[in-house]
XYZ file of C-alpha atoms in Angstrom:
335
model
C -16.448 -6.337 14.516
C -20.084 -5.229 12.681
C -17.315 -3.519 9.308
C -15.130 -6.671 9.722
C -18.368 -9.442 9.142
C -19.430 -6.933 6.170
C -16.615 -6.742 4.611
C -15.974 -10.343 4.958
C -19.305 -11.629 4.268
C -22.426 -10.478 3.542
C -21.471 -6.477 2.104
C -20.015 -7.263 -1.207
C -22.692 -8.917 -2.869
C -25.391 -6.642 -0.838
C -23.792 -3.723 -2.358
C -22.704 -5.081 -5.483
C -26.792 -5.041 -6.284
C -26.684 -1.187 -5.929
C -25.110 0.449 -9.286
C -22.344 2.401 -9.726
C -23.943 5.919 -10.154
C -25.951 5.543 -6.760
C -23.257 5.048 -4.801
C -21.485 8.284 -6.335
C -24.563 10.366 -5.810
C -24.773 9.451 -2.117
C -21.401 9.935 -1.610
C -20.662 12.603 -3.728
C -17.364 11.078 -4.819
C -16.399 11.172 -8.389
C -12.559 9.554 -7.326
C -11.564 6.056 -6.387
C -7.922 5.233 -5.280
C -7.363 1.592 -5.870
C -3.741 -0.084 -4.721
C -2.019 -2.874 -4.678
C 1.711 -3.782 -3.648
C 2.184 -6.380 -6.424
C 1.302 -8.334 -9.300
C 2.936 -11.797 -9.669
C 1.944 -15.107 -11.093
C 4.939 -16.319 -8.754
C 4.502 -17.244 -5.087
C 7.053 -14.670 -3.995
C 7.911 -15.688 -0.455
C 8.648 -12.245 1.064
C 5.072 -11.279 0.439
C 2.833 -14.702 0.613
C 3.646 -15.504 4.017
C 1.840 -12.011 4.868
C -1.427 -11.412 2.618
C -3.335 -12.885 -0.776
C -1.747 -10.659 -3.712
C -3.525 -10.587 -7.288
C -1.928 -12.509 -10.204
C -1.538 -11.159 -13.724
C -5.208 -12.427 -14.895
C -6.955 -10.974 -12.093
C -4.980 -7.082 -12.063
C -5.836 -7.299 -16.195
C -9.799 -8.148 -15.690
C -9.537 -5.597 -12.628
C -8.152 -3.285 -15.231
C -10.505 -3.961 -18.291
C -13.200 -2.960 -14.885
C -12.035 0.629 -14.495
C -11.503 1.501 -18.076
C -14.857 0.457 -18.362
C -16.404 2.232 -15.730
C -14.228 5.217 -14.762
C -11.892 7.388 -16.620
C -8.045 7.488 -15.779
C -6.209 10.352 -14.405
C -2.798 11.456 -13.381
C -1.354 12.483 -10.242
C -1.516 15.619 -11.961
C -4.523 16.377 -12.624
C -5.239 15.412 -8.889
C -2.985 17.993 -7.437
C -4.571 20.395 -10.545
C -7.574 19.685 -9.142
C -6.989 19.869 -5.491
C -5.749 23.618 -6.496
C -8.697 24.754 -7.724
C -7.137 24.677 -11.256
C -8.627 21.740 -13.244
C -12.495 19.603 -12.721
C -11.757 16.008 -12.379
C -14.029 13.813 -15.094
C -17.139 11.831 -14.043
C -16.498 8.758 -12.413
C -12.358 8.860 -12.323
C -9.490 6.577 -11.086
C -5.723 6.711 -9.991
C -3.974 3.179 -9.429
C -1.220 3.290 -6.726
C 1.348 0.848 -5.983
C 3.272 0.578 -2.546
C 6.786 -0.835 -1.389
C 8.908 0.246 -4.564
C 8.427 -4.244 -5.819
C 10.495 -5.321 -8.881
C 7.507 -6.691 -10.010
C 6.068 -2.960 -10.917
C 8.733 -2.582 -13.621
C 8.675 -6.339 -14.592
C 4.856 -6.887 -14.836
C 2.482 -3.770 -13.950
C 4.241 -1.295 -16.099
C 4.676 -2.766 -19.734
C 0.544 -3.761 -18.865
C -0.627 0.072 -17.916
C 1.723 1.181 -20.688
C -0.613 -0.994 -23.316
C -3.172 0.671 -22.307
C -1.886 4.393 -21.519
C -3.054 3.954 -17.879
C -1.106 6.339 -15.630
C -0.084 5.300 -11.762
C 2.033 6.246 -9.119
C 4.742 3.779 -7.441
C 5.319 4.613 -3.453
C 9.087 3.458 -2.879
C 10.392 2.748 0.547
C 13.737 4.055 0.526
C 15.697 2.311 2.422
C 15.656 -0.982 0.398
C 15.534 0.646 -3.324
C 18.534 -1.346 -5.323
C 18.616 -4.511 -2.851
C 20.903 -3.668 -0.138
C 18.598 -5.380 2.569
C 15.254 -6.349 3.303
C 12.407 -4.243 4.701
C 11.020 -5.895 8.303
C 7.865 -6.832 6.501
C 9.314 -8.930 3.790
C 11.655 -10.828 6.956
C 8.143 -11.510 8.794
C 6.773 -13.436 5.526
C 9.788 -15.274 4.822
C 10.322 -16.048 8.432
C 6.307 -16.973 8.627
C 6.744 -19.351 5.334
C 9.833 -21.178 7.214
C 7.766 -21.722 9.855
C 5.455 -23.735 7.518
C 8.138 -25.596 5.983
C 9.454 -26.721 9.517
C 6.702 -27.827 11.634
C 6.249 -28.852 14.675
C 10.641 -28.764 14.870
C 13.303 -28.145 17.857
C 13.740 -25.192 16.091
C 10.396 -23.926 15.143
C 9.735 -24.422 19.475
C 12.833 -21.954 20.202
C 11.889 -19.761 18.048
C 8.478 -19.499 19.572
C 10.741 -19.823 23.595
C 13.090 -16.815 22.559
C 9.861 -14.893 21.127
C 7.852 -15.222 24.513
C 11.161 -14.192 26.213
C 11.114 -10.974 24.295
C 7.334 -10.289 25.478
C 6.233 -11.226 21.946
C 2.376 -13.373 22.235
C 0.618 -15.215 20.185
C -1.044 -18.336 19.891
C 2.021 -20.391 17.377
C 4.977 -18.724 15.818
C 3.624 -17.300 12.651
C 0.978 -15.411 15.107
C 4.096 -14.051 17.305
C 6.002 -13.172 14.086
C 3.534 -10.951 12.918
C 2.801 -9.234 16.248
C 6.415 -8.164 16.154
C 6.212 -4.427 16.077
C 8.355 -1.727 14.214
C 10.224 -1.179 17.871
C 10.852 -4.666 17.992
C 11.950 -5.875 14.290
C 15.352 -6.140 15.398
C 14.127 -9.499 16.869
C 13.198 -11.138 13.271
C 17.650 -10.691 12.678
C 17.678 -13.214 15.838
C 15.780 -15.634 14.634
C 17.052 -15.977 11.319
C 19.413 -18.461 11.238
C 17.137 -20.195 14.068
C 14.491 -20.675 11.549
C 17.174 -21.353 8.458
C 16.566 -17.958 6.680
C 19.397 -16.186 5.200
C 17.669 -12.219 4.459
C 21.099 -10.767 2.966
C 21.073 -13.952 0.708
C 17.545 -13.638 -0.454
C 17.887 -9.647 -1.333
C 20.835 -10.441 -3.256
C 19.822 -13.451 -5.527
C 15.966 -12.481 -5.522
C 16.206 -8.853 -5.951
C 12.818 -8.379 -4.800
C 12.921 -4.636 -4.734
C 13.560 -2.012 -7.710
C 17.025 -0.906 -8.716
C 17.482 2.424 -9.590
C 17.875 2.076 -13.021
C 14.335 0.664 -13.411
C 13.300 3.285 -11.065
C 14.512 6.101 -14.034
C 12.751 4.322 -16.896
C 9.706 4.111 -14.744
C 10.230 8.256 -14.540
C 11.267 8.299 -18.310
C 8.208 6.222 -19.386
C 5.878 8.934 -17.745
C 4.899 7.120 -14.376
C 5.130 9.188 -10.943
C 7.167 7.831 -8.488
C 5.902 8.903 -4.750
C 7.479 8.592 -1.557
C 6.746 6.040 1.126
C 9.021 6.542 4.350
C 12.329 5.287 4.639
C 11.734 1.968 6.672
C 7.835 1.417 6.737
C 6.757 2.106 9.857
C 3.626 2.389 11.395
C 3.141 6.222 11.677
C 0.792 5.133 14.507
C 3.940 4.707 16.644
C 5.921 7.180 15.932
C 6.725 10.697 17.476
C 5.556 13.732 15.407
C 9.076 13.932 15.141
C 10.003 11.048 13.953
C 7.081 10.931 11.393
C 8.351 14.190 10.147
C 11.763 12.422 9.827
C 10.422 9.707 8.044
C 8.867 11.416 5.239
C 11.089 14.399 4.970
C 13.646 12.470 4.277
C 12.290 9.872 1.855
C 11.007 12.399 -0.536
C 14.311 14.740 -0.029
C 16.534 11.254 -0.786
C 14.264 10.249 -4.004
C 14.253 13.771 -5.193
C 17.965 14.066 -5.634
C 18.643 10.456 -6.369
C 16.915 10.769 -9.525
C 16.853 14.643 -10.157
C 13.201 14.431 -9.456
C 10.563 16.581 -8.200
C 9.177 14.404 -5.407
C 5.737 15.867 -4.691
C 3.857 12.941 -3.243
C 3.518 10.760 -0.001
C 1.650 7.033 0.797
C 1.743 6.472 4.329
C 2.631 3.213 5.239
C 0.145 0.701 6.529
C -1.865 3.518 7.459
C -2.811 7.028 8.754
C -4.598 6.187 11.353
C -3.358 8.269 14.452
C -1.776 11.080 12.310
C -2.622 14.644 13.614
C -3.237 17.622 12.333
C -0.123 18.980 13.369
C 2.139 16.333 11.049
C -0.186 17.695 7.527
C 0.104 21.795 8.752
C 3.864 21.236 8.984
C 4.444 18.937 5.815
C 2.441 21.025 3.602
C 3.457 24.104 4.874
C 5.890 24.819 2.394
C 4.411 23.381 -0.279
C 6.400 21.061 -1.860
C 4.260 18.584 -1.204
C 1.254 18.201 -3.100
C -0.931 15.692 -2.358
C -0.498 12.393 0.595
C -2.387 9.051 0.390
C -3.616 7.133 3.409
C -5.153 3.401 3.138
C -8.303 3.679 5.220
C -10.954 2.872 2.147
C -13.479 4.856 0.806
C -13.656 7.858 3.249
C -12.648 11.540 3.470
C -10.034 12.305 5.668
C -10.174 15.768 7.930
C -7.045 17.117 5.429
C -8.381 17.879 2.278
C -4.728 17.094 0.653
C -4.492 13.295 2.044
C -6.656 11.422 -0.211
C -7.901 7.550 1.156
C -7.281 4.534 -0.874
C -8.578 1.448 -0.283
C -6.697 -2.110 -1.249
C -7.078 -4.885 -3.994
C -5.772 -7.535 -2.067
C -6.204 -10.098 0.730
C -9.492 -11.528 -1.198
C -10.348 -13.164 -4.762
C -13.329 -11.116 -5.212
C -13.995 -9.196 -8.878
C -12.851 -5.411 -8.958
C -16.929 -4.541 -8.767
C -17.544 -6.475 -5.645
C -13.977 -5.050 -4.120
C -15.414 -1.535 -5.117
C -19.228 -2.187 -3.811
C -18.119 -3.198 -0.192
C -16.071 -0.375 -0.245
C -19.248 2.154 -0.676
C -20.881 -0.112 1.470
C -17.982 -0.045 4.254
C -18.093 4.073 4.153
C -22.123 4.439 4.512
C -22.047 1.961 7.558
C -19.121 3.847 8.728
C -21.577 6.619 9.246
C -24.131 4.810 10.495
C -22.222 3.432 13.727
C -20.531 7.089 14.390
């Protein structure tokens, strides 16, 4: 509750009085991991219905922020670094991007190419070149229907067969996104309920990457990472099944594009992830380096580095970046 109200509120400008420098003494941090998902001028219905994304004018004045402030590095001079074989500049940054969204060949690339800014794009495998859509993207279009609908017979059993299926929540966009990984099969019966067509929508939107773009992403010098094959919640999976998960994403990208796969973003988040999962995916190192989403914070693996996001609010890259310092001090202070 007390990190929710700061975040929300009162922390960014608080913190956005302290400058830059202080914060990276009294952290002793010298690298920030900013992500996003997406960058669209476009409303983009399999993402809006879920969280605020930045448009083209805000991700460019969030760029001209870092190049200002910080200096850009590679996933390879992270890993470099994390070996014991390189120092990482004063003040450095690595942009991320998660999902594998057209939009990062269409829009984000031919941007950090102008400005020889290197990132790394986290595909979920599963719905590289269109074949279907990830659970996510059905929860935002079915949440947007919803909208469009109102108060209808259909929008009512929707919301019946939902609360049948032990799904709560105070309307139907609130029980659509409480639908778990376990349960997703449940958004495929209310499609047509809620006049959604998913296998329609990946086909004429193409909201993922194909593999084509994916290879001129790797032939223009970005690093493509791995990001599980469905997007689950690690949190409720079996060490087993987490294994699975990335094992098998970064095995499938690695020989779909002849490509030394040596990087991981957990999906949603790491929260809940034991030590046991890192020992056994690093063990034979050919993995390199994994990114969580938990902010500004050092996580007990030295390998899995914390990122913290760029969307859900309107605020300037500064203020995004202050509440972020803020958010890890206070973290301490309520341990």
């Amino acid at each position: 509750m007390v990190l929710g109200e700061f975040k929300k509120h009162w922390g960014p400008k608080i913190c956005s009085w302290f400058p830059l420098d202080f914060w990276h003494r009294l952290l002793k941090l010298e690298l920030v991991l900013p992500y996003y998902h997406v960058i669209s001028d476009q409303g983009l219905a399999h993402i809006s219905g879920l969280f605020k994304f930045r448009n083209v004018s805000q991700f460019k004045t969030d760029l001209e922020f870092f190049l200002r402030f910080y200096t850009p590095v590679s996933i390879e001079d992270i890993v470099r670094h994390l070996d014991g074989n390189h120092q990482l500049p004063h003040r450095c940054f690595l942009l991320s991007f998660d999902d594998g969204f057209r939009e990062n060949y269409d829009v984000v690339a031919p941007i950090l190419q102008e400005q020889g800014v290197p990132a790394v794009f986290f595909l979920t495998t599963s719905v590289l070149d269109n074949h279907e859509l990830c659970y996510p993207q059905k929860k935002s279009l079915l949440i947007r229907a919803t909208v469009s609908l109102g108060d209808s017979a259909s929008v009512r059993e929707a919301l019946r067969r939902l609360n049948g299926k032990g799904v709560k929540g105070p309307d139907l966009a609130s029980c659509i996104r409480n639908i778990t990984y376990r349960q997703r099969h449940i958004l495929d019966e209310v499609e047509a309920l809620l006049r959604c067509d998913f296998a329609g929508y990946a086909a004429s939107v193409q909201p993922y990457l194909t593999s084509e773009q994916v290879r001129s992403l790797i032939k223009k010098g970005f690093t493509i990472g791995a990001h599980s094959i469905d997007h689950p919640p690690y949190s409720e999976l079996t060490l087993e099944e987490q294994l699975i998960q990335t094992r098998e994403s970064i095995n499938w990208l690695s020989s779909r594009f002849q490509y030394e796969c040596q990087t991981f973003a957990f999906p949603h988040r790491d929260t809940g992830v034991l030590p046991e999962f890192f020992q056994t995916t690093f063990a034979d190192g050919r993995l390199k380096v994994s990114f969580g989403a938990s902010g500004i914070y050092r996580h007990f693996f030295r390998r899995n580095l914390e990122r913290f996001t760029m969307e859900k609010t309107d605020l300037k890259a500064a203020q995004i970046l202050a509440r972020e310092f803020g958010v890890n001090v206070l973290r301490g202070l309520l341990r």
